[in-house]
PDB file of C-alpha atoms in Angstrom:
ATOM      1  CA  MET A   1     -64.143  18.631  20.478  1.00 84.00           C
ATOM      2  CA  LYS A   2     -65.367  18.518  17.030  1.00 93.00           C
ATOM      3  CA  ALA A   3     -65.033  15.391  15.090  1.00 95.00           C
ATOM      4  CA  LEU A   4     -67.255  14.506  11.676  1.00 97.00           C
ATOM      5  CA  LEU A   5     -66.407  10.487  11.144  1.00 97.00           C
ATOM      6  CA  THR A   6     -68.074   9.470   7.729  1.00 98.00           C
ATOM      7  CA  SER A   7     -67.668   6.301   5.627  1.00 97.00           C
ATOM      8  CA  ALA A   8     -67.183   8.435   2.128  1.00 96.00           C
ATOM      9  CA  GLY A   9     -66.234  11.998   3.419  1.00 97.00           C
ATOM     10  CA  LEU A  10     -68.305  15.049   2.507  1.00 97.00           C
ATOM     11  CA  GLU A  11     -70.710  13.079   0.008  1.00 92.00           C
ATOM     12  CA  THR A  12     -73.430  15.007   0.466  1.00 96.00           C
ATOM     13  CA  GLU A  13     -74.522  18.664   0.354  1.00 95.00           C
ATOM     14  CA  GLU A  14     -75.847  17.680   4.056  1.00 95.00           C
ATOM     15  CA  ILE A  15     -72.386  16.760   5.518  1.00 97.00           C
ATOM     16  CA  GLN A  16     -70.315  19.546   3.775  1.00 96.00           C
ATOM     17  CA  SER A  17     -72.589  21.775   5.025  1.00 95.00           C
ATOM     18  CA  TYR A  18     -72.369  20.631   8.656  1.00 95.00           C
ATOM     19  CA  PHE A  19     -68.719  20.652   7.848  1.00 96.00           C
ATOM     20  CA  MET A  20     -68.614  24.048   7.077  1.00 96.00           C
ATOM     21  CA  SER A  21     -70.874  25.011  10.094  1.00 94.00           C
ATOM     22  CA  LEU A  22     -67.918  23.737  12.294  1.00 94.00           C
ATOM     23  CA  LEU A  23     -65.343  26.034  10.748  1.00 94.00           C
ATOM     24  CA  SER A  24     -64.715  28.909  12.974  1.00 90.00           C
ATOM     25  CA  LYS A  25     -63.222  31.251  10.289  1.00 93.00           C
ATOM     26  CA  ASP A  26     -63.286  32.429   6.431  1.00 96.00           C
ATOM     27  CA  VAL A  27     -63.311  29.253   4.376  1.00 96.00           C
ATOM     28  CA  THR A  28     -60.692  30.904   2.439  1.00 96.00           C
ATOM     29  CA  LEU A  29     -58.192  31.441   5.820  1.00 97.00           C
ATOM     30  CA  VAL A  30     -58.743  27.504   6.692  1.00 97.00           C
ATOM     31  CA  LYS A  31     -55.305  25.501   6.830  1.00 98.00           C
ATOM     32  CA  ALA A  32     -55.827  21.761   6.462  1.00 98.00           C
ATOM     33  CA  LEU A  33     -53.825  18.814   6.952  1.00 98.00           C
ATOM     34  CA  PHE A  34     -53.915  15.909   4.604  1.00 98.00           C
ATOM     35  CA  ILE A  35     -53.455  12.888   5.900  1.00 98.00           C
ATOM     36  CA  PRO A  36     -53.580   9.467   3.286  1.00 97.00           C
ATOM     37  CA  ALA A  37     -51.430   7.471   4.917  1.00 97.00           C
ATOM     38  CA  ALA A  38     -53.895   4.648   4.916  1.00 96.00           C
ATOM     39  CA  ALA A  39     -54.169   4.542   1.072  1.00 96.00           C
ATOM     40  CA  ILE A  40     -51.773   1.395   0.479  1.00 95.00           C
ATOM     41  CA  ASP A  41     -53.649  -0.149  -2.168  1.00 94.00           C
ATOM     42  CA  ALA A  42     -54.777   0.626  -5.685  1.00 95.00           C
ATOM     43  CA  ASP A  43     -58.047   1.331  -4.886  1.00 93.00           C
ATOM     44  CA  ALA A  44     -57.894   3.552  -1.902  1.00 94.00           C
ATOM     45  CA  ILE A  45     -54.999   5.438  -3.947  1.00 94.00           C
ATOM     46  CA  ALA A  46     -57.964   6.088  -6.480  1.00 95.00           C
ATOM     47  CA  VAL A  47     -59.973   7.774  -3.990  1.00 94.00           C
ATOM     48  CA  LEU A  48     -57.735  10.216  -3.013  1.00 96.00           C
ATOM     49  CA  PRO A  49     -58.420  12.894  -5.445  1.00 96.00           C
ATOM     50  CA  LYS A  50     -61.943  12.513  -4.448  1.00 96.00           C
ATOM     51  CA  CYS A  51     -60.542  13.147  -0.765  1.00 96.00           C
ATOM     52  CA  MET A  52     -58.653  16.390  -1.311  1.00 97.00           C
ATOM     53  CA  ASN A  53     -61.609  17.694  -3.782  1.00 96.00           C
ATOM     54  CA  ASP A  54     -63.555  17.324  -0.382  1.00 96.00           C
ATOM     55  CA  LEU A  55     -61.671  20.285   0.969  1.00 97.00           C
ATOM     56  CA  LEU A  56     -61.101  22.418  -2.210  1.00 97.00           C
ATOM     57  CA  LYS A  57     -64.961  22.192  -3.323  1.00 96.00           C
ATOM     58  CA  CYS A  58     -65.755  23.855   0.488  1.00 96.00           C
ATOM     59  CA  GLY A  59     -63.523  26.862  -0.784  1.00 96.00           C
ATOM     60  CA  ILE A  60     -60.273  26.009   1.217  1.00 97.00           C
ATOM     61  CA  LYS A  61     -57.607  27.049  -0.870  1.00 98.00           C
ATOM     62  CA  LYS A  62     -55.036  24.516  -2.299  1.00 97.00           C
ATOM     63  CA  GLU A  63     -52.069  26.421  -0.669  1.00 98.00           C
ATOM     64  CA  ASN A  64     -53.688  25.867   2.529  1.00 98.00           C
ATOM     65  CA  ILE A  65     -53.309  22.243   2.406  1.00 98.00           C
ATOM     66  CA  LYS A  66     -50.490  20.323   3.584  1.00 98.00           C
ATOM     67  CA  VAL A  67     -50.210  16.525   2.837  1.00 98.00           C
ATOM     68  CA  TYR A  68     -48.763  14.928   5.629  1.00 97.00           C
ATOM     69  CA  ASP A  69     -47.371  11.507   5.107  1.00 90.00           C
ATOM     70  CA  LEU A  70     -46.971  10.387   9.011  1.00 93.00           C
ATOM     71  CA  HIS A  71     -44.074   8.984   8.701  1.00 90.00           C
ATOM     72  CA  THR A  72     -42.288  11.190  11.047  1.00 90.00           C
ATOM     73  CA  GLY A  73     -43.499  13.101  14.491  1.00 88.00           C
ATOM     74  CA  MET A  74     -45.273  16.285  14.803  1.00 95.00           C
ATOM     75  CA  SER A  75     -45.277  18.831  17.565  1.00 96.00           C
ATOM     76  CA  PHE A  76     -48.402  20.055  18.959  1.00 97.00           C
ATOM     77  CA  ASP A  77     -47.787  23.330  18.459  1.00 97.00           C
ATOM     78  CA  GLU A  78     -47.323  22.448  14.859  1.00 97.00           C
ATOM     79  CA  LEU A  79     -50.236  21.011  14.403  1.00 97.00           C
ATOM     80  CA  LEU A  80     -52.393  23.719  15.736  1.00 97.00           C
ATOM     81  CA  GLN A  81     -51.597  25.753  13.051  1.00 97.00           C
ATOM     82  CA  TYR A  82     -53.951  23.637  11.431  1.00 98.00           C
ATOM     83  CA  ASP A  83     -57.958  23.983  11.467  1.00 97.00           C
ATOM     84  CA  VAL A  84     -58.447  20.995  10.274  1.00 98.00           C
ATOM     85  CA  VAL A  85     -56.994  17.767   9.842  1.00 98.00           C
ATOM     86  CA  TYR A  86     -58.798  15.512   7.267  1.00 98.00           C
ATOM     87  CA  LEU A  87     -57.953  11.571   7.357  1.00 98.00           C
ATOM     88  CA  CYS A  88     -58.027   9.391   4.707  1.00 97.00           C
ATOM     89  CA  GLY A  89     -59.614   5.974   4.275  1.00 96.00           C
ATOM     90  CA  GLY A  90     -57.567   2.698   3.502  1.00 97.00           C
ATOM     91  CA  ASN A  91     -56.209   0.426   5.235  1.00 97.00           C
ATOM     92  CA  THR A  92     -57.592   0.687   9.056  1.00 97.00           C
ATOM     93  CA  ARG A  93     -54.612  -1.218  10.815  1.00 97.00           C
ATOM     94  CA  TYR A  94     -51.740   0.269   8.706  1.00 97.00           C
ATOM     95  CA  LEU A  95     -52.957   3.632   9.802  1.00 97.00           C
ATOM     96  CA  LEU A  96     -53.163   3.032  13.440  1.00 97.00           C
ATOM     97  CA  SER A  97     -49.615   1.852  13.572  1.00 96.00           C
ATOM     98  CA  ARG A  98     -48.365   4.877  11.654  1.00 96.00           C
ATOM     99  CA  ILE A  99     -50.259   7.240  14.365  1.00 97.00           C
ATOM    100  CA  ASN A 100     -49.120   5.118  16.922  1.00 96.00           C
ATOM    101  CA  GLU A 101     -45.288   4.727  15.941  1.00 96.00           C
ATOM    102  CA  THR A 102     -44.782   8.189  15.447  1.00 96.00           C
ATOM    103  CA  ASP A 103     -46.737   9.893  18.885  1.00 96.00           C
ATOM    104  CA  PHE A 104     -49.269  11.355  16.393  1.00 97.00           C
ATOM    105  CA  ASP A 105     -51.957   9.578  18.382  1.00 96.00           C
ATOM    106  CA  LYS A 106     -51.395  11.729  21.510  1.00 95.00           C
ATOM    107  CA  VAL A 107     -50.812  15.064  19.414  1.00 96.00           C
ATOM    108  CA  LEU A 108     -53.995  14.311  17.726  1.00 96.00           C
ATOM    109  CA  LYS A 109     -56.166  13.253  21.209  1.00 94.00           C
ATOM    110  CA  LYS A 110     -54.475  17.020  22.652  1.00 95.00           C
ATOM    111  CA  TYR A 111     -55.619  18.693  19.415  1.00 96.00           C
ATOM    112  CA  MET A 112     -59.156  17.652  19.799  1.00 93.00           C
ATOM    113  CA  GLN A 113     -59.500  18.344  23.293  1.00 90.00           C
ATOM    114  CA  ASP A 114     -58.538  22.039  21.955  1.00 89.00           C
ATOM    115  CA  ASP A 115     -61.668  22.338  20.109  1.00 83.00           C
ATOM    116  CA  LYS A 116     -60.334  21.828  16.587  1.00 93.00           C
ATOM    117  CA  ILE A 117     -61.603  19.887  13.432  1.00 96.00           C
ATOM    118  CA  VAL A 118     -60.721  16.430  12.798  1.00 97.00           C
ATOM    119  CA  LEU A 119     -62.788  14.999   9.760  1.00 98.00           C
ATOM    120  CA  GLY A 120     -62.101  11.062   9.425  1.00 98.00           C
ATOM    121  CA  VAL A 121     -63.018   9.189   5.967  1.00 98.00           C
ATOM    122  CA  SER A 122     -63.840   5.426   6.071  1.00 98.00           C
ATOM    123  CA  ALA A 123     -60.472   3.985   8.145  1.00 97.00           C
ATOM    124  CA  GLY A 124     -60.008   7.605   9.074  1.00 98.00           C
ATOM    125  CA  SER A 125     -63.324   7.406  11.330  1.00 98.00           C
ATOM    126  CA  ILE A 126     -62.782   3.525  12.284  1.00 98.00           C
ATOM    127  CA  ILE A 127     -59.351   4.306  14.056  1.00 97.00           C
ATOM    128  CA  PHE A 128     -61.479   6.614  16.626  1.00 96.00           C
ATOM    129  CA  ALA A 129     -63.858   3.398  17.582  1.00 95.00           C
ATOM    130  CA  ASN A 130     -63.323   0.349  19.146  1.00 93.00           C
ATOM    131  CA  ASN A 131     -62.969  -1.720  15.873  1.00 94.00           C
ATOM    132  CA  HIS A 132     -59.300  -2.901  16.920  1.00 94.00           C
ATOM    133  CA  PRO A 133     -57.485  -3.018  19.907  1.00 90.00           C
ATOM    134  CA  GLU A 134     -55.234  -0.104  19.414  1.00 91.00           C
ATOM    135  CA  ASN A 135     -57.518   2.689  18.751  1.00 94.00           C
ATOM    136  CA  LEU A 136     -57.722   6.236  19.457  1.00 93.00           C
ATOM    137  CA  GLY A 137     -60.354   5.559  21.908  1.00 86.00           C
ATOM    138  CA  LEU A 138     -63.073   8.396  21.471  1.00 89.00           C
ATOM    139  CA  ILE A 139     -65.556   6.161  20.934  1.00 90.00           C
ATOM    140  CA  ASN A 140     -66.385   3.292  23.054  1.00 87.00           C
ATOM    141  CA  THR A 141     -67.898   1.178  20.584  1.00 91.00           C
ATOM    142  CA  LYS A 142     -67.668  -0.689  17.006  1.00 95.00           C
ATOM    143  CA  LEU A 143     -68.093   2.165  14.151  1.00 96.00           C
ATOM    144  CA  ASP A 144     -69.217   0.233  10.548  1.00 97.00           C
ATOM    145  CA  VAL A 145     -69.095   2.262   7.578  1.00 97.00           C
ATOM    146  CA  HIS A 146     -69.841   1.794   3.964  1.00 97.00           C
ATOM    147  CA  CYS A 147     -73.037  -0.178   5.225  1.00 97.00           C
ATOM    148  CA  ALA A 148     -75.830  -0.383   2.978  1.00 96.00           C
ATOM    149  CA  GLU A 149     -78.381   0.421   6.115  1.00 95.00           C
ATOM    150  CA  GLY A 150     -77.620   2.628   8.423  1.00 94.00           C
ATOM    151  CA  ASP A 151     -78.591   3.590  12.076  1.00 93.00           C
ATOM    152  CA  LYS A 152     -81.331   6.129  11.983  1.00 93.00           C
ATOM    153  CA  THR A 153     -80.238  10.047  12.155  1.00 93.00           C
ATOM    154  CA  GLY A 154     -80.344  12.296  14.851  1.00 91.00           C
ATOM    155  CA  LYS A 155     -79.379  12.040  18.346  1.00 92.00           C
ATOM    156  CA  VAL A 156     -77.340   9.008  19.761  1.00 89.00           C
ATOM    157  CA  ASP A 157     -77.487   7.978  23.497  1.00 83.00           C
ATOM    158  CA  TYR A 158     -74.725   7.610  26.147  1.00 79.00           C
ATOM    159  CA  PRO A 159     -73.216   4.964  26.925  1.00 78.00           C
ATOM    160  CA  ILE A 160     -73.689   4.149  22.910  1.00 81.00           C
ATOM    161  CA  LYS A 161     -74.904   0.801  21.794  1.00 77.00           C
ATOM    162  CA  ASP A 162     -72.920  -2.337  20.749  1.00 79.00           C
ATOM    163  CA  ASN A 163     -72.013  -0.409  17.207  1.00 92.00           C
ATOM    164  CA  ILE A 164     -72.892   2.252  14.811  1.00 95.00           C
ATOM    165  CA  ARG A 165     -73.486   1.711  11.208  1.00 96.00           C
ATOM    166  CA  LEU A 166     -72.772   4.322   8.509  1.00 97.00           C
ATOM    167  CA  THR A 167     -73.969   4.612   4.774  1.00 97.00           C
ATOM    168  CA  ASP A 168     -71.867   6.641   2.248  1.00 97.00           C
ATOM    169  CA  ALA A 169     -74.647   9.309   3.010  1.00 97.00           C
ATOM    170  CA  THR A 170     -74.140   9.497   6.695  1.00 97.00           C
ATOM    171  CA  ALA A 171     -72.034  11.017   9.359  1.00 97.00           C
ATOM    172  CA  LEU A 172     -71.658  10.658  12.899  1.00 96.00           C
ATOM    173  CA  VAL A 173     -70.918  13.850  14.559  1.00 95.00           C
ATOM    174  CA  ILE A 174     -69.083  14.313  17.869  1.00 91.00           C
ATOM    175  CA  ARG A 175     -69.359  17.813  19.307  1.00 86.00           C
ATOM    176  CA  ASP A 176     -69.172  17.632  22.860  1.00 75.00           C
ATOM    177  CA  PHE A 177     -68.160  14.164  23.811  1.00 67.00           C
ATOM    178  CA  PRO A 178     -70.837  12.528  25.568  1.00 63.00           C
ATOM    179  CA  ASN A 179     -73.055  15.116  25.757  1.00 70.00           C
ATOM    180  CA  SER A 180     -73.593  15.944  21.603  1.00 83.00           C
ATOM    181  CA  ILE A 181     -73.316  12.946  19.237  1.00 90.00           C
ATOM    182  CA  GLU A 182     -75.460  12.414  16.343  1.00 94.00           C
ATOM    183  CA  ILE A 183     -75.991  10.713  13.161  1.00 95.00           C
ATOM    184  CA  ILE A 184     -76.532  13.396  10.285  1.00 95.00           C
ATOM    185  CA  GLY A 185     -77.331  12.052   6.597  1.00 92.00           C
TER     186      GLY A 185
END
């Protein structure tokens, strides 16, 4: 399991470098599934080019990035074609409803158990925490994003405290839940 949960994506060189270290192959061969479904208002839609650029600036080829709108289901075998799932920010409740209604929640959980990478941005990170009852249940705590002051960097002890606070320059990294959880940035 490799999850990089952020407020603002690959905002810093440290977060970008960490993401790159998670890749198990040459970045020019990496295939990414880009999910902008949460971006349903003008502010979130305006950020989508920056999100796409997160992947491009790492060296992932544009032709290796598939935009997936979550209006239909996807099989596990199809999802396995991708090395990275990038979940954009926006409306968390809408994103969760799309994920759960299309049964993508089950496929995504199985994908994560297969040691693939998930990169969450804002709402795309919150879906893994217990902020909402229909969450994906990765971390049993609340996740606050875009905080002016976040939690200190370093190892996060399990069980996790009541909530985790991330700034736009920090990320929660989960490599082997619950054995390897840390905040970087």
